[in-house]
XYZ file of C-alpha atoms in Angstrom:
760
model
C -55.265 66.323 -6.983
C -56.321 65.826 -3.398
C -55.499 62.294 -3.928
C -52.264 63.174 -3.277
C -52.517 65.784 -1.238
C -54.262 63.312 1.015
C -51.195 61.390 0.712
C -48.360 64.621 1.566
C -50.438 65.432 4.567
C -51.809 61.939 5.908
C -48.519 59.763 5.409
C -45.873 61.863 6.179
C -47.498 63.505 9.338
C -49.797 60.785 9.935
C -52.836 62.442 10.368
C -55.696 63.967 7.900
C -55.579 66.906 5.745
C -58.030 68.527 7.747
C -56.893 67.384 11.475
C -55.502 70.285 13.298
C -53.077 67.363 15.272
C -49.345 68.594 15.521
C -46.527 68.073 13.101
C -45.478 64.790 13.017
C -42.755 64.100 15.299
C -40.553 60.749 14.975
C -40.695 59.432 18.411
C -43.101 56.384 16.917
C -39.653 55.714 14.834
C -36.913 55.740 17.541
C -39.428 53.582 18.877
C -39.622 50.824 15.791
C -35.338 51.367 16.063
C -35.731 49.809 19.170
C -37.460 47.367 19.268
C -35.632 46.019 16.037
C -32.211 46.495 17.686
C -33.098 45.890 21.192
C -33.208 49.380 22.474
C -30.169 51.081 20.816
C -32.809 53.695 19.315
C -30.157 56.519 20.782
C -27.496 55.974 17.947
C -29.967 57.144 15.161
C -30.793 60.309 14.050
C -33.782 60.448 12.076
C -34.919 63.306 10.458
C -37.493 64.522 8.036
C -37.043 66.158 4.815
C -39.069 67.880 2.224
C -37.389 66.257 -0.560
C -33.971 65.740 -1.826
C -31.741 66.572 -4.544
C -31.989 63.736 -6.932
C -35.342 62.727 -8.257
C -35.777 59.705 -11.113
C -38.227 59.592 -13.584
C -40.671 58.551 -10.949
C -40.266 60.144 -8.444
C -42.426 63.336 -8.098
C -42.428 64.337 -5.276
C -45.650 62.704 -3.826
C -43.050 59.581 -4.154
C -40.584 58.920 -0.839
C -37.334 59.373 -0.979
C -34.263 58.582 1.914
C -30.870 58.126 2.537
C -29.245 56.829 5.430
C -24.894 58.556 6.447
C -23.571 58.755 9.609
C -23.266 61.947 11.088
C -21.638 63.537 14.397
C -21.468 60.161 15.769
C -24.562 58.853 14.912
C -26.551 56.893 11.735
C -28.367 59.461 10.230
C -31.979 58.657 8.507
C -33.525 61.100 6.425
C -36.512 60.178 4.965
C -39.159 62.223 3.139
C -41.870 60.977 5.631
C -42.661 58.382 8.422
C -42.886 55.943 5.601
C -39.700 56.638 4.498
C -37.391 56.089 7.218
C -39.290 53.678 8.589
C -37.809 51.453 5.216
C -34.690 53.370 5.255
C -34.327 51.995 9.316
C -34.257 48.349 6.985
C -32.292 49.434 4.703
C -29.756 49.473 7.473
C -30.243 46.684 9.212
C -30.234 44.634 6.807
C -26.986 45.645 4.697
C -25.015 46.510 8.281
C -26.420 44.500 10.861
C -27.919 41.226 8.136
C -30.383 41.594 9.952
C -34.711 41.607 8.993
C -37.969 41.145 10.575
C -39.757 38.036 9.316
C -43.770 36.761 10.153
C -43.501 33.625 12.573
C -39.810 33.991 13.404
C -37.993 36.126 15.839
C -34.317 36.914 14.592
C -31.312 35.414 16.083
C -28.854 38.319 14.515
C -26.601 39.133 17.695
C -27.013 42.739 17.703
C -23.396 44.484 18.999
C -23.273 46.773 21.305
C -22.005 49.631 19.314
C -24.049 49.385 15.622
C -21.683 49.734 12.671
C -22.090 53.138 10.489
C -22.723 52.357 7.046
C -19.706 51.129 4.507
C -21.441 53.879 1.974
C -24.370 55.967 1.833
C -27.373 54.145 1.516
C -30.816 55.288 -0.091
C -33.778 54.306 -1.761
C -37.170 55.906 -3.591
C -40.423 54.839 -3.886
C -42.026 54.376 -8.149
C -45.046 54.323 -6.296
C -46.894 56.960 -3.721
C -49.011 53.997 -1.801
C -47.768 50.579 -0.448
C -51.094 48.861 0.394
C -51.414 46.526 2.847
C -53.963 43.637 3.653
C -57.151 42.164 2.147
C -60.469 42.201 4.101
C -60.811 38.506 4.899
C -57.365 38.200 5.859
C -58.659 40.003 9.346
C -60.644 36.244 9.482
C -58.780 33.770 8.041
C -55.118 35.196 9.595
C -55.772 38.174 12.870
C -59.091 36.498 13.745
C -57.029 35.628 16.904
C -54.537 37.774 17.286
C -52.777 39.896 20.085
C -51.130 42.627 20.834
C -47.265 41.611 20.712
C -48.996 39.903 17.561
C -50.523 42.799 15.987
C -46.952 44.942 17.220
C -44.685 42.284 14.832
C -47.338 42.820 11.824
C -46.871 46.126 11.620
C -43.394 46.333 12.757
C -43.163 44.254 9.376
C -45.003 46.381 7.717
C -43.251 49.438 8.255
C -39.990 48.173 7.822
C -41.519 47.407 3.878
C -42.390 50.688 3.410
C -46.125 50.365 4.036
C -47.947 53.460 4.480
C -51.460 52.861 4.075
C -53.265 49.787 5.741
C -56.560 48.151 6.523
C -57.243 48.803 10.370
C -60.801 46.682 10.597
C -60.570 45.243 14.185
C -63.171 46.485 16.590
C -66.324 47.152 13.313
C -68.590 46.027 15.603
C -68.637 48.245 18.518
C -69.066 50.689 16.057
C -72.003 49.332 14.046
C -73.328 48.714 17.891
C -73.193 52.307 19.054
C -74.696 53.640 15.942
C -77.563 51.193 15.822
C -77.653 51.785 19.717
C -77.946 55.002 19.008
C -80.395 55.211 16.626
C -82.899 52.665 18.991
C -82.467 49.539 18.324
C -82.283 47.066 21.580
C -78.937 45.646 21.739
C -80.361 41.951 21.499
C -81.676 42.703 17.994
C -78.189 43.939 17.031
C -76.188 41.556 18.660
C -78.489 38.793 16.936
C -77.286 40.201 12.798
C -73.621 39.500 13.684
C -71.634 36.414 13.421
C -69.104 34.059 15.205
C -66.012 35.976 15.889
C -64.182 34.140 13.222
C -66.746 34.696 10.347
C -67.253 38.665 11.091
C -65.383 39.824 7.515
C -68.242 37.970 5.668
C -70.823 39.780 7.940
C -69.301 43.349 7.796
C -69.721 42.210 3.933
C -73.342 41.624 4.065
C -72.958 37.664 3.244
C -73.887 36.492 5.802
C -75.631 37.149 9.323
C -75.807 35.713 12.489
C -74.480 32.462 14.175
C -74.610 29.020 14.108
C -73.948 26.038 15.488
C -75.879 26.855 18.570
C -73.390 29.066 19.713
C -74.939 31.756 21.019
C -75.073 35.592 20.249
C -71.838 37.044 20.222
C -69.641 37.782 23.940
C -70.712 42.129 24.196
C -67.331 41.107 25.664
C -65.242 40.184 22.438
C -66.760 43.505 21.348
C -65.572 45.633 23.988
C -62.214 43.898 23.546
C -61.758 43.860 20.217
C -62.500 47.894 19.602
C -60.360 48.443 22.253
C -57.152 46.529 20.380
C -58.086 48.619 17.842
C -57.049 51.823 19.629
C -53.605 50.705 20.288
C -53.649 49.346 16.164
C -54.862 52.329 14.925
C -52.091 54.205 17.760
C -49.648 52.620 16.019
C -50.035 53.210 12.856
C -50.432 56.603 13.217
C -46.790 56.432 14.946
C -45.406 54.103 12.461
C -46.270 56.628 9.074
C -48.838 53.892 8.214
C -52.491 55.560 7.146
C -55.357 53.758 8.830
C -58.520 52.602 6.401
C -61.114 52.858 8.295
C -64.670 51.278 8.232
C -67.468 53.144 6.425
C -70.853 51.427 6.784
C -71.725 49.710 3.711
C -75.397 49.266 4.588
C -75.914 46.072 5.381
C -78.842 46.647 8.527
C -80.319 44.153 11.423
C -83.751 43.125 10.311
C -85.189 44.884 13.545
C -84.646 47.413 11.790
C -87.576 47.148 9.835
C -90.304 47.298 12.621
C -88.305 50.198 13.848
C -88.430 52.286 10.733
C -91.425 50.688 8.315
C -90.804 52.916 5.567
C -86.665 52.300 5.592
C -85.873 51.151 2.283
C -84.936 47.923 2.656
C -83.985 45.000 0.620
C -82.763 41.511 0.541
C -79.054 40.878 -0.914
C -78.710 37.424 -2.675
C -78.209 34.470 -1.083
C -74.886 33.457 -1.012
C -72.411 30.954 -0.579
C -75.133 28.097 0.119
C -75.189 29.520 3.263
C -79.102 29.013 4.663
C -81.771 31.716 4.845
C -81.504 32.510 8.285
C -78.149 33.202 7.917
C -77.618 34.771 4.212
C -79.904 36.536 2.116
C -79.310 39.909 4.705
C -81.029 42.995 4.073
C -79.518 46.153 3.041
C -80.843 49.310 3.449
C -80.401 51.988 0.011
C -77.987 54.186 0.067
C -81.101 56.539 -1.709
C -82.656 56.552 2.120
C -81.952 58.928 3.787
C -81.131 56.597 6.812
C -78.637 55.765 5.507
C -76.952 58.911 5.262
C -77.409 59.075 8.716
C -76.032 55.745 10.064
C -73.348 56.718 7.494
C -72.378 59.857 9.806
C -72.534 57.704 12.801
C -70.271 55.437 12.272
C -67.492 57.660 10.713
C -68.017 60.660 13.586
C -68.046 57.568 16.126
C -64.361 57.191 15.162
C -62.709 60.104 14.811
C -64.003 60.159 18.534
C -62.866 57.639 19.141
C -59.238 57.860 16.920
C -58.425 61.331 16.747
C -58.436 62.371 12.749
C -56.671 60.399 11.895
C -57.351 59.627 8.274
C -59.546 60.123 5.275
C -59.698 57.025 3.619
C -62.406 55.080 4.144
C -63.236 51.414 2.543
C -67.232 50.597 1.744
C -67.528 47.262 -0.088
C -71.376 46.762 -0.293
C -71.484 43.830 -3.024
C -68.778 41.155 -2.340
C -70.048 38.275 -4.501
C -73.586 39.336 -4.471
C -74.614 41.411 -7.430
C -76.739 44.183 -6.881
C -80.393 44.383 -7.155
C -80.614 46.162 -10.051
C -79.153 46.474 -13.008
C -80.352 50.317 -13.451
C -77.130 52.481 -15.049
C -79.286 55.077 -13.194
C -79.657 52.925 -9.957
C -76.082 52.004 -9.880
C -75.287 55.823 -10.109
C -77.546 56.414 -7.504
C -76.309 53.669 -4.934
C -72.284 54.617 -4.962
C -73.357 58.856 -4.954
C -75.187 59.110 -2.095
C -72.985 56.181 -0.524
C -69.717 58.982 -1.337
C -72.763 62.090 0.086
C -73.253 59.577 3.868
C -68.768 59.440 3.617
C -68.416 63.069 3.069
C -71.312 64.740 5.554
C -68.682 63.083 8.516
C -65.577 63.795 6.643
C -66.121 66.324 3.927
C -62.179 65.572 2.510
C -63.210 60.895 2.714
C -62.051 59.160 0.226
C -63.973 56.351 -0.763
C -61.422 52.467 -0.596
C -63.157 49.961 -2.876
C -61.556 46.357 -3.153
C -62.207 45.750 -7.022
C -63.365 42.215 -6.153
C -66.971 42.559 -7.282
C -65.642 42.822 -10.856
C -63.584 40.474 -11.227
C -66.098 37.715 -9.026
C -69.396 39.371 -10.654
C -67.675 39.623 -14.597
C -70.803 38.316 -15.788
C -72.880 41.673 -14.152
C -69.494 44.377 -14.346
C -70.146 45.216 -17.381
C -68.114 48.423 -19.021
C -71.112 50.334 -18.626
C -71.871 49.726 -15.085
C -68.665 49.636 -13.524
C -68.688 53.116 -15.090
C -72.169 54.087 -13.901
C -71.204 53.147 -10.272
C -68.025 54.441 -10.040
C -68.755 57.620 -11.757
C -71.218 58.259 -8.612
C -68.652 60.243 -6.392
C -68.451 63.779 -7.865
C -64.801 63.933 -8.818
C -62.033 61.146 -10.224
C -59.593 61.466 -6.833
C -63.493 60.546 -4.647
C -62.545 56.932 -4.822
C -59.274 55.006 -4.646
C -59.536 50.807 -6.134
C -57.934 47.804 -4.979
C -57.020 45.622 -8.015
C -57.517 42.970 -5.867
C -56.044 40.079 -7.864
C -53.674 41.631 -10.049
C -51.031 39.340 -10.790
C -53.437 37.095 -12.218
C -56.955 38.234 -12.914
C -56.860 42.053 -13.823
C -59.264 43.641 -14.213
C -57.922 47.234 -14.647
C -57.708 46.831 -18.550
C -61.044 45.498 -18.908
C -62.643 48.655 -16.593
C -60.525 51.104 -18.361
C -58.310 51.666 -15.224
C -61.160 51.509 -12.793
C -63.402 54.728 -14.780
C -60.096 56.734 -14.401
C -60.143 56.629 -10.915
C -56.531 55.772 -8.772
C -56.435 52.476 -8.204
C -53.640 50.534 -6.286
C -52.184 47.085 -8.342
C -52.405 44.613 -5.476
C -51.175 40.697 -5.445
C -53.894 38.553 -4.238
C -51.885 34.856 -4.242
C -53.604 32.956 -1.552
C -56.994 32.100 -1.230
C -58.581 30.882 2.515
C -54.438 30.991 4.035
C -54.053 27.567 1.952
C -50.425 26.905 2.564
C -48.973 25.276 -0.874
C -45.376 26.707 -1.793
C -46.677 28.716 -5.263
C -46.013 32.405 -6.682
C -46.369 34.128 -10.093
C -43.079 36.443 -9.755
C -42.554 37.382 -13.015
C -45.899 38.756 -13.232
C -45.556 40.965 -10.135
C -42.595 42.063 -10.759
C -42.586 42.538 -14.860
C -46.378 43.219 -14.561
C -46.757 45.413 -12.057
C -43.557 47.638 -13.492
C -46.056 47.247 -16.818
C -48.506 48.845 -15.780
C -47.284 51.925 -13.909
C -46.140 52.850 -16.856
C -49.780 52.369 -19.199
C -51.955 53.582 -16.583
C -51.448 57.216 -15.805
C -54.147 56.953 -12.882
C -51.994 54.175 -10.998
C -50.791 55.391 -7.358
C -49.556 52.271 -5.923
C -48.640 48.992 -5.315
C -50.232 46.246 -2.640
C -50.736 42.925 -0.690
C -54.088 41.382 -1.024
C -54.553 37.772 0.384
C -56.764 36.253 1.990
C -54.672 35.033 4.634
C -50.940 34.908 5.970
C -50.040 30.772 6.094
C -46.568 30.677 3.831
C -44.685 32.028 1.341
C -43.366 34.899 2.953
C -40.808 35.838 0.254
C -43.315 36.723 -3.024
C -44.680 39.108 0.083
C -41.562 41.552 0.322
C -41.019 40.871 -3.648
C -44.180 42.961 -4.404
C -43.493 45.565 -1.633
C -39.871 46.116 -2.861
C -40.876 46.192 -6.332
C -42.449 49.278 -4.983
C -38.465 50.825 -4.526
C -37.171 49.816 -7.787
C -38.010 51.158 -11.382
C -37.843 47.939 -13.480
C -38.621 44.847 -12.330
C -36.433 43.184 -9.940
C -33.989 40.338 -10.835
C -35.664 37.237 -8.585
C -32.395 35.301 -9.109
C -30.453 38.171 -7.362
C -33.377 38.776 -5.227
C -33.876 35.224 -3.369
C -30.049 34.937 -3.389
C -30.003 37.670 -0.940
C -33.360 37.176 0.587
C -32.213 33.355 1.809
C -28.499 34.730 2.984
C -30.977 37.258 5.059
C -32.745 34.940 6.229
C -30.498 32.005 7.358
C -27.406 34.447 8.316
C -23.575 35.334 7.165
C -23.687 34.346 3.547
C -20.096 32.168 3.914
C -21.454 30.226 6.387
C -24.719 29.382 4.758
C -23.638 25.682 2.786
C -24.394 25.749 -0.712
C -27.393 23.632 -1.463
C -29.552 25.963 0.553
C -28.713 28.416 -2.740
C -29.515 26.136 -4.916
C -32.682 24.990 -2.668
C -33.255 28.208 -3.037
C -33.031 28.787 -6.550
C -35.183 25.655 -7.694
C -38.180 26.934 -5.645
C -37.889 30.830 -7.028
C -37.977 28.427 -11.117
C -40.649 26.310 -10.749
C -42.557 27.491 -7.266
C -42.444 30.358 -7.521
C -42.482 31.474 -10.825
C -45.581 29.476 -12.278
C -46.791 31.118 -15.909
C -49.730 28.573 -16.184
C -52.361 30.368 -16.091
C -54.590 27.257 -15.121
C -53.149 27.609 -11.803
C -54.203 31.036 -10.476
C -53.107 30.414 -6.405
C -51.786 29.007 -4.009
C -52.537 25.037 -3.935
C -54.379 22.379 -1.303
C -52.591 18.660 -1.484
C -55.341 16.210 -2.635
C -55.399 14.754 1.559
C -56.832 18.236 2.780
C -60.507 17.733 0.169
C -63.197 15.107 1.077
C -61.560 11.994 -0.422
C -63.833 10.237 -2.894
C -63.226 7.594 -6.106
C -62.221 10.688 -8.910
C -62.148 13.763 -9.450
C -58.741 14.808 -6.337
C -55.800 15.589 -8.638
C -54.676 17.697 -10.983
C -57.501 20.359 -10.285
C -57.299 23.641 -11.880
C -58.577 26.836 -10.967
C -58.145 29.029 -7.850
C -62.216 27.955 -6.521
C -61.817 25.335 -5.431
C -58.775 25.319 -4.566
C -56.352 23.536 -7.461
C -54.417 20.166 -6.395
C -52.587 20.052 -9.987
C -49.456 20.652 -9.136
C -47.511 23.491 -11.090
C -43.843 22.052 -11.131
C -42.287 18.989 -11.542
C -42.851 16.924 -8.081
C -39.031 15.254 -8.615
C -38.459 18.889 -8.108
C -39.503 19.924 -4.555
C -37.936 16.486 -4.282
C -35.007 17.666 -4.992
C -35.031 21.520 -2.517
C -36.247 18.646 0.297
C -32.580 16.670 -1.090
C -30.927 20.088 -0.748
C -32.687 20.999 2.719
C -31.382 17.812 4.062
C -28.117 17.866 3.071
C -27.450 20.982 4.708
C -28.723 19.877 7.468
C -25.926 16.591 7.718
C -22.875 19.915 6.675
C -23.866 22.220 9.561
C -26.771 20.678 11.622
C -26.681 24.103 13.385
C -29.642 24.887 10.861
C -32.044 23.228 12.257
C -31.237 25.386 15.794
C -32.167 28.309 13.848
C -35.792 28.988 13.774
C -36.303 30.727 10.010
C -34.118 27.373 9.274
C -36.154 25.114 11.171
C -39.131 26.585 9.545
C -38.085 26.456 6.003
C -37.324 22.207 6.766
C -40.977 21.480 8.259
C -42.593 23.744 5.473
C -40.007 22.340 2.387
C -41.537 18.609 4.098
C -44.572 19.192 4.271
C -45.355 20.238 0.722
C -42.707 16.995 -0.835
C -45.015 14.828 1.170
C -48.589 16.502 0.512
C -47.182 15.476 -3.154
C -45.878 11.859 -2.470
C -49.620 11.229 -1.138
C -51.093 11.598 -4.950
C -48.644 8.603 -5.416
C -50.017 7.180 -2.678
C -53.900 7.420 -3.117
C -53.344 5.969 -7.087
C -52.365 3.622 -5.687
C -54.980 2.600 -3.172
C -57.727 3.871 -6.317
C -55.945 1.675 -8.841
C -55.899 -1.509 -5.729
C -59.364 -1.041 -5.738
C -60.417 -0.494 -8.911
C -58.728 -4.116 -10.438
C -58.285 -6.054 -7.708
C -60.996 -8.594 -5.424
C -58.469 -8.629 -2.922
C -59.438 -6.687 -0.040
C -56.229 -7.605 2.209
C -54.753 -5.110 -0.406
C -57.107 -2.364 -0.564
C -56.498 -2.853 3.275
C -52.642 -2.600 3.635
C -52.690 -0.081 0.686
C -55.443 2.072 2.821
C -53.484 1.248 6.415
C -50.095 2.868 4.481
C -51.660 6.098 3.179
C -53.352 6.112 7.256
C -49.532 6.322 8.519
C -48.403 8.163 5.678
C -50.634 11.002 7.538
C -49.861 10.367 10.417
C -45.941 10.332 10.015
C -46.814 14.017 8.077
C -48.312 14.915 11.334
C -45.545 13.648 13.606
C -43.853 16.374 10.897
C -45.743 19.093 11.723
C -45.464 18.751 15.063
C -42.205 19.902 15.045
C -42.549 23.416 14.764
C -45.871 25.325 16.855
C -45.561 27.554 13.631
C -47.564 23.910 11.915
C -50.037 23.179 15.238
C -53.610 23.567 14.867
C -53.161 24.145 18.877
C -51.677 27.324 17.920
C -54.784 28.390 16.632
C -57.226 26.592 19.437
C -54.788 28.513 22.008
C -55.109 31.693 20.889
C -59.028 30.810 20.756
C -58.846 30.100 24.262
C -57.047 33.196 24.635
C -59.841 35.411 23.895
C -62.925 32.271 24.893
C -60.953 33.091 28.855
C -61.327 37.435 28.635
C -64.228 37.334 26.861
C -66.481 34.639 28.716
C -67.005 32.694 25.326
C -65.000 29.442 25.438
C -67.433 27.490 23.433
C -68.089 29.654 20.971
C -64.719 30.529 19.892
C -63.401 26.654 19.851
C -66.344 26.293 18.019
C -65.458 29.300 15.774
C -61.906 27.862 15.982
C -62.199 24.585 14.301
C -65.293 25.473 11.713
C -63.193 28.170 10.349
C -60.189 25.821 9.305
C -62.888 22.710 8.091
C -66.297 22.955 7.140
C -66.564 26.830 7.774
C -70.270 27.626 7.616
C -71.180 23.483 8.721
C -73.931 24.044 5.072
C -72.136 25.994 2.712
C -70.452 25.375 -0.477
C -67.005 26.592 1.589
C -65.291 22.911 2.984
C -62.157 22.290 3.454
C -61.990 26.715 1.686
C -59.529 27.323 4.551
C -57.428 23.957 4.980
C -54.430 24.034 6.438
C -51.423 21.649 6.753
C -51.161 21.924 10.795
C -50.408 18.836 13.239
C -53.549 17.458 15.201
C -55.801 18.834 11.909
C -54.541 16.415 9.787
C -54.297 13.018 12.496
C -57.715 13.819 14.200
C -59.382 15.676 10.963
C -58.046 14.905 8.022
C -56.574 10.678 8.382
C -60.057 10.267 10.100
C -62.144 10.993 6.966
C -59.173 9.733 5.901
C -60.179 6.150 8.092
C -63.807 6.257 6.967
C -63.142 6.178 3.523
C -61.053 3.327 2.924
C -62.695 1.197 5.790
C -65.631 1.451 3.068
C -63.575 0.596 0.364
C -62.768 -2.385 2.443
C -66.401 -3.384 3.302
C -66.913 -2.936 -0.454
C -64.189 -5.546 -1.187
C -65.660 -7.710 1.633
C -68.730 -8.030 0.179
C -68.619 -7.820 -3.476
C -70.822 -4.910 -4.285
C -69.605 -1.323 -5.573
C -68.835 1.956 -3.113
C -71.666 3.755 -2.149
C -70.097 6.937 -2.009
C -72.826 9.172 -1.486
C -73.288 6.834 1.889
C -69.415 7.289 2.635
C -69.894 11.378 2.128
C -72.888 11.290 4.612
C -71.303 8.996 6.849
C -67.769 11.863 7.529
C -70.521 15.096 7.350
C -71.364 13.699 9.894
C -68.092 13.235 11.281
C -67.334 16.766 9.816
C -70.266 17.987 12.144
C -69.572 15.895 15.281
C -65.228 17.181 15.122
C -66.618 20.648 15.656
C -67.974 20.607 18.834
C -64.793 18.713 20.833
C -63.571 22.018 22.646
C -60.387 22.248 23.013
C -59.035 18.823 22.672
C -55.417 18.292 22.250
C -55.908 16.915 18.602
C -52.439 14.931 18.303
C -50.929 12.674 21.213
C -47.286 13.039 20.258
C -45.060 15.003 21.847
C -42.976 17.964 20.334
C -40.722 15.808 18.936
C -37.423 16.798 17.033
C -37.520 17.242 13.191
C -33.972 14.967 13.163
C -35.540 11.835 14.786
C -38.628 11.807 12.828
C -37.363 12.773 9.718
C -34.801 9.534 10.444
C -38.494 7.280 11.002
C -40.062 8.479 8.066
C -37.155 8.150 5.850
C -36.678 4.119 6.921
C -40.467 3.503 6.505
C -41.207 5.216 2.957
C -37.320 5.588 1.280
C -38.452 6.268 -1.818
C -40.345 9.025 -0.686
C -37.338 11.148 0.714
C -34.398 10.009 -0.857
């Protein structure tokens, strides 16, 4: 099976099967050990082996194995691939040093000069050959402002968890620009096609094109610098044994191509998500046109030239939340067959990777017959690799007959838009993934596909760790161990902390209610209204219904708080500080529901404007208190997001554009779209200056209505809020909070005194 051949070659050696590159080197894993353990990699011996003596029933040679022992005074890590070696390194660090790598924080574990030998041999074996990472839109919601240091940390995190295939989607615009310049288009005509920095994933999908808000064309300096960053990312992935998934050409083109090639078969894609026609209804070049193959060949050849022959896997998504122009079975088959022919013209060994999201989002269009026609275009089953993007809540593999018998990966989506509420479906993740592996012969991997990485880190660890366990992980034991690793030696952690995480595990992280299928938002983060804010279900718009008794979160907070009274040193620990702020954020977001109900009840039942004013002022003060809590940790600040955007603006000469993009994406999204508040964030500065101001407009309108003894004109109120939202996008890099970064203890002391029933 060619897919497995590619796995063995590309994942084990870090090169494509048709490459003439030298055999794999373990230098990248030594460098990983050095970064993780402070230049102590000389105490390791990493060795690539073809197999181990013992195989589990799942562990065919395409899967990975590693062992960690001591030999000749060194720690010996032996594994089948570079990915296995990285996983073995993490296993050692976890067991011998109580150390791990996390997203937002650096470890505070003191690593001894002389590393201890493992007390007993450590070993692991994967149950699936592929361990996939990243959603296409994560490159907008989370990674848009990432620098090399951010990427270096993320890649280390992924490698240590055994990820061996990952989307590499930075710098796509340079490939696009060069290919269309070579075709004869003018640079400005191509630049007019590109959307702003924070919206490029949807531009690549053909959902949107061009910029908006008066920000001007995408900076050429941004394009060049992002491509330079992509070169570093791809090279590091290869060093770590992570096969890069590189972009192919989906078919979306600048309108100017019609004039350059008037006979080309170019059609308009449907409108998307309420955007005006000048920013949507993107031109689509039919893959059956000979020009498509020419452009596809150019895309792939440019990448082979720039990156080397590092992969055979290319991502192409042509119908992301937009239906094809034809429902003809023959037409769908022709589109996919010609798409694949274009990909293989540049790399005969190519595999087409596709997100399976279209089959869920366009469920009514994608009948079984149309799915099979579209997936049946490439001649062989293993010419494609499908991501079942939302397996834990909305799996599509059953209704598509395991994607028409194509190899596919069971994925956890979990989070839309980078929302931050505590949420998980861990029973689904552990039990359903293992059940699918037993049921579907073509399941070849597990993966992570969240739209944004903004919290709930434990559920992502769990998914990747499940790839190394034959049976569903015992989540109770897993959470206990994860907690002890995160905060240091188990015996020094107050029992309250373990009890808090057990409550989270059993409630917020084990949601079984299908009506709440994803991370939610708090009602203060959405457009104020008299009705319709609470108990919202479904994944879009984001749910506001709580999947647990709110008293549970109150008890979790008390346990965290009491732990700080027993051991104040916990607050000096970055991991605990971040988690305590996170729990406080969730508790206050939940409590806002009661404050809101109190306001609305008072407005509807009382004629006293002063009472309405008091209830409203209490809510607004509460939001200021929440803002102060969030401001105690940089990871919960709008300032960080804005400063990261500013850094790119300064180096690319596009300060105004980057500020507008940063503000727009996390609020109105696109000025004129249906995605207002979709990527809502609980960040200091954003809570106070944006959400707080919207609620102030709403409260003022309620008070005025009472004073005038009139009904509330909600349409007029929302228009005033819309005017404010638009104006807020143009405030540049203005600091949006007047709070200095205080300590969490002082802030909590003030809040518990002002609102004791919320906390105590």
